[in-house]
PDB file of C-alpha atoms in Angstrom:
ATOM      1  CA  MET A   1      16.018  -3.908 -13.116  1.00  0.00           C
ATOM      2  CA  GLY A   2      18.632  -3.795 -10.477  1.00  0.00           C
ATOM      3  CA  ASP A   3      18.027  -0.886  -8.140  1.00  0.00           C
ATOM      4  CA  ASN A   4      15.541   1.163 -10.850  1.00  0.00           C
ATOM      5  CA  VAL A   5      12.390   0.108  -8.531  1.00  0.00           C
ATOM      6  CA  LEU A   6      10.152   3.234  -9.078  1.00  0.00           C
ATOM      7  CA  ASP A   7       7.801   4.401  -6.037  1.00  0.00           C
ATOM      8  CA  SER A   8       4.441   5.894  -7.948  1.00  0.00           C
ATOM      9  CA  GLN A   9       6.747   7.067 -10.841  1.00  0.00           C
ATOM     10  CA  ILE A  10       4.034   9.086 -12.845  1.00  0.00           C
ATOM     11  CA  GLY A  11       4.489   8.202 -16.534  1.00  0.00           C
ATOM     12  CA  ALA A  12       7.020   5.205 -16.414  1.00  0.00           C
ATOM     13  CA  LEU A  13       4.641   3.963 -18.609  1.00  0.00           C
ATOM     14  CA  ASP A  14       2.840   6.200 -20.912  1.00  0.00           C
ATOM     15  CA  VAL A  15       0.095   5.584 -23.729  1.00  0.00           C
ATOM     16  CA  THR A  16       0.882   8.192 -26.834  1.00  0.00           C
ATOM     17  CA  ALA A  17      -1.937  10.060 -28.921  1.00  0.00           C
ATOM     18  CA  ASP A  18      -2.099   7.345 -31.573  1.00  0.00           C
ATOM     19  CA  GLY A  19      -2.322   4.548 -28.917  1.00  0.00           C
ATOM     20  CA  GLU A  20       1.667   3.430 -28.763  1.00  0.00           C
ATOM     21  CA  LEU A  21       3.053   2.601 -25.639  1.00  0.00           C
ATOM     22  CA  ARG A  22       6.275   4.930 -24.207  1.00  0.00           C
ATOM     23  CA  THR A  23       8.664   5.334 -21.596  1.00  0.00           C
ATOM     24  CA  ASP A  24      11.497   7.564 -20.478  1.00  0.00           C
ATOM     25  CA  GLU A  25      13.505   5.335 -18.366  1.00  0.00           C
ATOM     26  CA  GLU A  26      16.653   4.759 -19.368  1.00  0.00           C
ATOM     27  CA  LYS A  27      17.021   1.159 -18.183  1.00  0.00           C
ATOM     28  CA  PRO A  28      14.527  -1.648 -17.272  1.00  0.00           C
ATOM     29  CA  PHE A  29      12.061  -0.702 -14.606  1.00  0.00           C
ATOM     30  CA  ILE A  30       9.625  -1.483 -12.092  1.00  0.00           C
ATOM     31  CA  SER A  31       6.755   0.724 -10.882  1.00  0.00           C
ATOM     32  CA  VAL A  32       5.142   0.234  -7.865  1.00  0.00           C
ATOM     33  CA  TYR A  33       1.940   1.992  -6.519  1.00  0.00           C
ATOM     34  CA  ALA A  34      -1.252   1.958  -4.408  1.00  0.00           C
ATOM     35  CA  ASP A  35      -4.481   2.439  -7.253  1.00  0.00           C
ATOM     36  CA  ALA A  36      -7.677   2.158  -6.593  1.00  0.00           C
ATOM     37  CA  ALA A  37      -9.453   0.662  -3.220  1.00  0.00           C
ATOM     38  CA  LYS A  38     -13.185   0.407  -2.321  1.00  0.00           C
ATOM     39  CA  SER A  39     -14.582   0.109   1.009  1.00  0.00           C
ATOM     40  CA  ASP A  40     -18.058  -1.168   1.883  1.00  0.00           C
ATOM     41  CA  GLU A  41     -18.505  -2.194   4.802  1.00  0.00           C
ATOM     42  CA  ASN A  42     -17.734   0.404   6.896  1.00  0.00           C
ATOM     43  CA  MET A  43     -19.729   0.810  10.453  1.00  0.00           C
ATOM     44  CA  LEU A  44     -21.886   3.642  10.340  1.00  0.00           C
ATOM     45  CA  ARG A  45     -19.900   6.643   9.265  1.00  0.00           C
ATOM     46  CA  SER A  46     -16.298   5.285   9.366  1.00  0.00           C
ATOM     47  CA  TRP A  47     -13.265   6.273   7.618  1.00  0.00           C
ATOM     48  CA  THR A  48     -10.652   4.053   9.028  1.00  0.00           C
ATOM     49  CA  ASP A  49     -11.537   0.933   6.911  1.00  0.00           C
ATOM     50  CA  ASN A  50      -9.788   0.231   3.951  1.00  0.00           C
ATOM     51  CA  GLY A  51     -11.297  -2.529   2.395  1.00  0.00           C
ATOM     52  CA  ALA A  52     -10.038  -4.122  -1.263  1.00  0.00           C
ATOM     53  CA  THR A  53      -7.339  -1.924  -2.436  1.00  0.00           C
ATOM     54  CA  ASP A  54      -5.252  -2.226  -5.665  1.00  0.00           C
ATOM     55  CA  PHE A  55      -1.195  -2.341  -6.112  1.00  0.00           C
ATOM     56  CA  LEU A  56      -0.094  -2.698  -9.253  1.00  0.00           C
ATOM     57  CA  PHE A  57       3.458  -3.544 -10.132  1.00  0.00           C
ATOM     58  CA  GLU A  58       4.478  -2.399 -13.733  1.00  0.00           C
ATOM     59  CA  MET A  59       7.609  -3.345 -15.365  1.00  0.00           C
ATOM     60  CA  GLY A  60       9.343  -2.689 -18.670  1.00  0.00           C
ATOM     61  CA  VAL A  61      11.927  -3.068 -20.761  1.00  0.00           C
ATOM     62  CA  THR A  62      12.854  -1.491 -23.960  1.00  0.00           C
ATOM     63  CA  SER A  63      15.437  -1.978 -27.229  1.00  0.00           C
ATOM     64  CA  ALA A  64      16.840   1.077 -25.678  1.00  0.00           C
ATOM     65  CA  HIS A  65      18.026  -0.865 -22.594  1.00  0.00           C
ATOM     66  CA  VAL A  66      19.909  -3.523 -24.626  1.00  0.00           C
ATOM     67  CA  VAL A  67      23.620  -3.322 -23.895  1.00  0.00           C
ATOM     68  CA  THR A  68      25.816  -4.183 -26.728  1.00  0.00           C
ATOM     69  CA  ASP A  69      28.913  -5.604 -26.092  1.00  0.00           C
ATOM     70  CA  PRO A  70      31.912  -3.784 -27.730  1.00  0.00           C
ATOM     71  CA  GLU A  71      34.328  -7.009 -27.598  1.00  0.00           C
ATOM     72  CA  THR A  72      31.745  -9.086 -29.546  1.00  0.00           C
ATOM     73  CA  GLY A  73      29.540  -7.039 -31.113  1.00  0.00           C
ATOM     74  CA  GLU A  74      26.502  -9.058 -29.539  1.00  0.00           C
ATOM     75  CA  SER A  75      23.523  -7.212 -28.182  1.00  0.00           C
ATOM     76  CA  ALA A  76      22.019  -8.405 -24.835  1.00  0.00           C
ATOM     77  CA  VAL A  77      19.103  -7.902 -22.527  1.00  0.00           C
ATOM     78  CA  TYR A  78      21.050  -8.919 -19.635  1.00  0.00           C
ATOM     79  CA  PRO A  79      24.357 -11.253 -19.835  1.00  0.00           C
ATOM     80  CA  GLY A  80      24.122 -13.997 -21.749  1.00  0.00           C
ATOM     81  CA  ILE A  81      20.668 -13.109 -22.921  1.00  0.00           C
ATOM     82  CA  PRO A  82      20.300 -11.524 -26.513  1.00  0.00           C
ATOM     83  CA  GLY A  83      17.860  -8.154 -26.904  1.00  0.00           C
ATOM     84  CA  THR A  84      15.185 -10.406 -28.775  1.00  0.00           C
ATOM     85  CA  ASP A  85      11.166 -10.273 -28.166  1.00  0.00           C
ATOM     86  CA  ALA A  86      11.286 -13.113 -26.687  1.00  0.00           C
ATOM     87  CA  ALA A  87      14.286 -12.403 -24.477  1.00  0.00           C
ATOM     88  CA  PHE A  88      11.722  -9.470 -23.179  1.00  0.00           C
ATOM     89  CA  GLU A  89       8.933 -11.422 -22.369  1.00  0.00           C
ATOM     90  CA  PHE A  90      11.297 -13.802 -20.707  1.00  0.00           C
ATOM     91  CA  LEU A  91      13.001 -11.163 -18.662  1.00  0.00           C
ATOM     92  CA  LEU A  92       9.640  -9.847 -17.233  1.00  0.00           C
ATOM     93  CA  ASP A  93       8.349 -13.011 -16.368  1.00  0.00           C
ATOM     94  CA  VAL A  94      11.129 -13.733 -14.159  1.00  0.00           C
ATOM     95  CA  VAL A  95      10.741 -10.098 -12.581  1.00  0.00           C
ATOM     96  CA  ALA A  96       7.290 -11.053 -12.036  1.00  0.00           C
ATOM     97  CA  ARG A  97       8.417 -14.256 -10.157  1.00  0.00           C
ATOM     98  CA  GLN A  98      10.886 -12.249  -7.918  1.00  0.00           C
ATOM     99  CA  ILE A  99       7.914  -9.913  -7.137  1.00  0.00           C
ATOM    100  CA  GLY A 100       6.152 -12.645  -5.410  1.00  0.00           C
ATOM    101  CA  ASP A 101       9.334 -14.469  -4.242  1.00  0.00           C
ATOM    102  CA  THR A 102      10.290 -10.643  -2.692  1.00  0.00           C
ATOM    103  CA  LEU A 103       6.629 -10.046  -0.920  1.00  0.00           C
ATOM    104  CA  SER A 104       6.571 -13.615   0.329  1.00  0.00           C
ATOM    105  CA  ASP A 105      10.119 -14.057   1.585  1.00  0.00           C
ATOM    106  CA  PRO A 106       9.551 -14.500   6.016  1.00  0.00           C
ATOM    107  CA  GLU A 107      13.510 -12.664   5.757  1.00  0.00           C
ATOM    108  CA  ASN A 108      12.806  -9.801   4.187  1.00  0.00           C
ATOM    109  CA  GLU A 109      11.520  -7.493   7.252  1.00  0.00           C
ATOM    110  CA  TRP A 110       9.479  -4.932   4.985  1.00  0.00           C
ATOM    111  CA  ALA A 111       7.722  -7.720   3.414  1.00  0.00           C
ATOM    112  CA  GLU A 112       6.758  -9.118   6.540  1.00  0.00           C
ATOM    113  CA  ILE A 113       5.477  -5.650   7.778  1.00  0.00           C
ATOM    114  CA  PHE A 114       3.423  -5.508   4.244  1.00  0.00           C
ATOM    115  CA  ARG A 115       1.640  -8.899   4.533  1.00  0.00           C
ATOM    116  CA  LYS A 116       0.796  -7.835   8.215  1.00  0.00           C
ATOM    117  CA  PHE A 117      -0.946  -4.666   7.196  1.00  0.00           C
ATOM    118  CA  HIS A 118      -3.470  -7.026   4.943  1.00  0.00           C
ATOM    119  CA  MET A 119      -5.368 -10.059   5.333  1.00  0.00           C
ATOM    120  CA  GLY A 120      -5.002 -12.259   2.429  1.00  0.00           C
ATOM    121  CA  ASN A 121      -4.351 -11.613  -1.801  1.00  0.00           C
ATOM    122  CA  GLY A 122      -7.969 -11.575  -2.391  1.00  0.00           C
ATOM    123  CA  LEU A 123      -7.106 -11.508  -6.479  1.00  0.00           C
ATOM    124  CA  ILE A 124      -4.176 -11.255  -8.605  1.00  0.00           C
ATOM    125  CA  GLU A 125      -4.516 -10.297 -12.014  1.00  0.00           C
ATOM    126  CA  ARG A 126      -1.632  -9.887 -14.757  1.00  0.00           C
ATOM    127  CA  ALA A 127      -1.399  -8.014 -18.092  1.00  0.00           C
ATOM    128  CA  ARG A 128       1.053  -7.617 -20.655  1.00  0.00           C
ATOM    129  CA  THR A 129       1.488  -5.399 -23.825  1.00  0.00           C
ATOM    130  CA  SER A 130       3.904  -4.280 -26.245  1.00  0.00           C
ATOM    131  CA  SER A 131       4.540  -1.566 -28.787  1.00  0.00           C
ATOM    132  CA  ASP A 132       7.387  -0.916 -31.461  1.00  0.00           C
ATOM    133  CA  GLY A 133       6.359   2.797 -31.770  1.00  0.00           C
ATOM    134  CA  SER A 134       8.803   5.264 -33.131  1.00  0.00           C
ATOM    135  CA  GLY A 135      11.357   2.577 -33.635  1.00  0.00           C
ATOM    136  CA  VAL A 136      11.751   1.517 -30.200  1.00  0.00           C
ATOM    137  CA  ARG A 137      10.461  -2.164 -29.244  1.00  0.00           C
ATOM    138  CA  LEU A 138       9.140  -2.102 -25.735  1.00  0.00           C
ATOM    139  CA  ALA A 139       7.385  -4.909 -23.767  1.00  0.00           C
ATOM    140  CA  ALA A 140       5.650  -4.287 -20.593  1.00  0.00           C
ATOM    141  CA  GLN A 141       3.824  -6.357 -18.300  1.00  0.00           C
ATOM    142  CA  GLN A 142       1.439  -5.364 -15.011  1.00  0.00           C
ATOM    143  CA  ILE A 143       0.297  -7.301 -11.820  1.00  0.00           C
ATOM    144  CA  LYS A 144      -2.597  -5.958 -10.009  1.00  0.00           C
ATOM    145  CA  LEU A 145      -2.646  -7.554  -6.442  1.00  0.00           C
ATOM    146  CA  THR A 146      -5.830  -6.925  -4.767  1.00  0.00           C
ATOM    147  CA  VAL A 147      -5.728  -7.180  -1.005  1.00  0.00           C
ATOM    148  CA  MET A 148      -8.178  -6.253   2.131  1.00  0.00           C
ATOM    149  CA  LEU A 149      -5.808  -3.690   3.808  1.00  0.00           C
ATOM    150  CA  MET A 150      -6.467  -3.850   7.502  1.00  0.00           C
ATOM    151  CA  PRO A 151      -8.153  -0.522   9.246  1.00  0.00           C
ATOM    152  CA  ASP A 152      -5.905   2.581   9.737  1.00  0.00           C
ATOM    153  CA  PRO A 153      -5.641   3.885  13.309  1.00  0.00           C
ATOM    154  CA  VAL A 154      -7.915   5.857  15.112  1.00  0.00           C
ATOM    155  CA  ARG A 155      -6.388   9.107  16.089  1.00  0.00           C
ATOM    156  CA  GLY A 156      -6.051   9.725  19.589  1.00  0.00           C
ATOM    157  CA  ARG A 157      -5.414   5.690  20.161  1.00  0.00           C
ATOM    158  CA  ASP A 158      -1.994   4.730  20.862  1.00  0.00           C
ATOM    159  CA  LEU A 159      -0.926   1.904  18.753  1.00  0.00           C
ATOM    160  CA  LYS A 160       0.007  -1.341  20.385  1.00  0.00           C
ATOM    161  CA  PRO A 161       3.398  -2.340  19.506  1.00  0.00           C
ATOM    162  CA  GLU A 162       2.811  -5.193  17.607  1.00  0.00           C
ATOM    163  CA  SER A 163       0.481  -3.585  15.529  1.00  0.00           C
ATOM    164  CA  PRO A 164       1.176  -3.085  11.516  1.00  0.00           C
ATOM    165  CA  MET A 165       1.924   0.567  12.017  1.00  0.00           C
ATOM    166  CA  ALA A 166       3.811   0.177  14.780  1.00  0.00           C
ATOM    167  CA  LEU A 167       6.055  -1.935  13.448  1.00  0.00           C
ATOM    168  CA  PHE A 168       6.039  -0.047  10.269  1.00  0.00           C
ATOM    169  CA  PHE A 169       7.431   3.323  12.070  1.00  0.00           C
ATOM    170  CA  ALA A 170      10.038   1.085  13.968  1.00  0.00           C
ATOM    171  CA  LYS A 171      11.346  -0.157  10.699  1.00  0.00           C
ATOM    172  CA  ALA A 172      11.333   3.257   9.060  1.00  0.00           C
ATOM    173  CA  ALA A 173      13.394   4.688  12.186  1.00  0.00           C
ATOM    174  CA  THR A 174      16.014   2.500  11.291  1.00  0.00           C
ATOM    175  CA  GLU A 175      16.308   3.664   7.675  1.00  0.00           C
ATOM    176  CA  SER A 176      18.841   6.577   6.941  1.00  0.00           C
ATOM    177  CA  ASP A 177      16.282   8.240   4.446  1.00  0.00           C
ATOM    178  CA  PRO A 178      15.365  11.856   5.252  1.00  0.00           C
ATOM    179  CA  VAL A 179      11.824  11.862   3.113  1.00  0.00           C
ATOM    180  CA  LEU A 180      10.583   8.656   4.454  1.00  0.00           C
ATOM    181  CA  ASN A 181      11.584  10.096   8.062  1.00  0.00           C
ATOM    182  CA  ALA A 182       9.659  13.104   7.057  1.00  0.00           C
ATOM    183  CA  GLN A 183       6.781  11.343   6.193  1.00  0.00           C
ATOM    184  CA  VAL A 184       6.692   9.119   9.328  1.00  0.00           C
ATOM    185  CA  ALA A 185       6.720  12.170  11.107  1.00  0.00           C
ATOM    186  CA  LEU A 186       3.502  13.422   9.546  1.00  0.00           C
ATOM    187  CA  MET A 187       2.081  10.261   9.731  1.00  0.00           C
ATOM    188  CA  GLN A 188       2.388   9.944  13.044  1.00  0.00           C
ATOM    189  CA  ALA A 189       1.411  13.493  14.167  1.00  0.00           C
ATOM    190  CA  GLN A 190      -1.706  12.540  12.052  1.00  0.00           C
ATOM    191  CA  ILE A 191      -2.923  10.010  14.189  1.00  0.00           C
ATOM    192  CA  ALA A 192      -1.217  11.630  17.350  1.00  0.00           C
ATOM    193  CA  GLY A 193      -3.838  13.393  20.140  1.00  0.00           C
ATOM    194  CA  SER A 194      -4.882  13.754  23.677  1.00  0.00           C
ATOM    195  CA  ALA A 195      -7.945  12.643  22.811  1.00  0.00           C
ATOM    196  CA  THR A 196     -10.229  11.128  25.476  1.00  0.00           C
ATOM    197  CA  ASP A 197     -11.372   7.286  25.435  1.00  0.00           C
ATOM    198  CA  TRP A 198     -15.042   8.451  24.393  1.00  0.00           C
ATOM    199  CA  GLN A 199     -13.676  10.833  21.826  1.00  0.00           C
ATOM    200  CA  THR A 200     -11.784   8.315  20.147  1.00  0.00           C
ATOM    201  CA  GLU A 201     -14.934   5.541  19.884  1.00  0.00           C
ATOM    202  CA  LEU A 202     -16.813   8.575  18.219  1.00  0.00           C
ATOM    203  CA  ARG A 203     -14.121   9.281  15.350  1.00  0.00           C
ATOM    204  CA  ARG A 204     -13.690   5.286  14.972  1.00  0.00           C
ATOM    205  CA  TYR A 205     -17.521   5.029  14.205  1.00  0.00           C
ATOM    206  CA  GLY A 206     -18.190   8.676  12.850  1.00  0.00           C
ATOM    207  CA  ILE A 207     -20.680   8.556  15.593  1.00  0.00           C
ATOM    208  CA  THR A 208     -22.689  12.216  16.323  1.00  0.00           C
ATOM    209  CA  LYS A 209     -21.772  13.343  19.898  1.00  0.00           C
ATOM    210  CA  THR A 210     -25.792  13.604  20.429  1.00  0.00           C
ATOM    211  CA  GLU A 211     -25.686   9.926  19.194  1.00  0.00           C
ATOM    212  CA  GLY A 212     -22.855   9.269  21.727  1.00  0.00           C
ATOM    213  CA  GLU A 213     -24.970  10.879  24.459  1.00  0.00           C
ATOM    214  CA  ASN A 214     -27.641   8.768  23.477  1.00  0.00           C
ATOM    215  CA  LEU A 215     -25.450   5.895  23.771  1.00  0.00           C
ATOM    216  CA  LEU A 216     -23.623   7.054  27.304  1.00  0.00           C
ATOM    217  CA  ILE A 217     -20.818   7.230  25.744  1.00  0.00           C
ATOM    218  CA  VAL A 218     -20.136  10.775  26.066  1.00  0.00           C
ATOM    219  CA  PRO A 219     -19.821  11.912  29.835  1.00  0.00           C
ATOM    220  CA  PRO A 220     -22.988  14.004  30.873  1.00  0.00           C
ATOM    221  CA  ASP A 221     -21.915  17.840  31.522  1.00  0.00           C
ATOM    222  CA  GLY A 222     -19.997  19.239  34.486  1.00  0.00           C
ATOM    223  CA  VAL A 223     -18.093  15.493  34.337  1.00  0.00           C
ATOM    224  CA  GLU A 224     -14.499  15.651  33.808  1.00  0.00           C
ATOM    225  CA  GLY A 225     -13.746  15.392  29.742  1.00  0.00           C
ATOM    226  CA  ASP A 226     -10.740  13.013  30.076  1.00  0.00           C
ATOM    227  CA  ILE A 227     -12.672  10.549  32.585  1.00  0.00           C
ATOM    228  CA  ALA A 228     -12.413   7.195  30.715  1.00  0.00           C
ATOM    229  CA  ILE A 229     -16.013   5.206  31.154  1.00  0.00           C
ATOM    230  CA  VAL A 230     -15.184   1.720  31.628  1.00  0.00           C
ATOM    231  CA  GLU A 231     -18.292   0.520  32.415  1.00  0.00           C
ATOM    232  CA  VAL A 232     -22.326   1.692  31.817  1.00  0.00           C
ATOM    233  CA  GLY A 233     -24.773   0.073  34.830  1.00  0.00           C
ATOM    234  CA  ALA A 234     -28.068   0.120  33.734  1.00  0.00           C
ATOM    235  CA  ALA A 235     -31.128  -1.232  36.100  1.00  0.00           C
ATOM    236  CA  PRO A 236     -32.762  -4.213  34.642  1.00  0.00           C
ATOM    237  CA  VAL A 237     -36.025  -3.680  32.620  1.00  0.00           C
ATOM    238  CA  VAL A 238     -38.933  -3.893  34.602  1.00  0.00           C
ATOM    239  CA  PRO A 239     -42.209  -5.490  32.612  1.00  0.00           C
ATOM    240  CA  VAL A 240     -44.924  -3.637  32.804  1.00  0.00           C
ATOM    241  CA  SER A 241     -48.203  -5.107  33.560  1.00  0.00           C
TER     242      SER A 241
END
């Protein structure tokens, strides 16, 4: 695959009206993107929980990607491996293994950060498909990785230096990628703010201000809005005879 790893590439693998697979990629590829997610244990009205999230890895190779040696006339999908159907499947099996090895590599900083964002591989599903429509043979595989993602940071709450998001921001800052840098700046602006502690707690759980007042989270009228509530004192309950 070389460097032909695509981020959220729409149409890397497409299905025609007659059900045939096709791709416009000019060389073997891997397309990586986040797909469906389901969070069913949200606290109250929280929007920060991510729950089970699917990451998809789609890879494909076609007969159009086969390279012919001008000296020998032999066609190969990879040096020393002929461009046969069996070779297509073998190549995709190797790539699937490489994906797992990369995401498990303790020396890969990006992979290390990715692992910190979730609490384990809940489910790994693999599927394959093929097509020979329009005279172009295509073999493709898909890996669906379902993980339990950590909750999103709450707006207004400073990130701890060892948190996954803080590590992601720090690593991204070392990359000379203007698009990535712009995306990180937008993400940082979204979670930044001068919110006080009580506002942050309301945001975390989706608590209404009235509920916050009843729970003694919201400061009473006349009290500075930026005061930090560190303790709630209440008189002991006195039994009524």
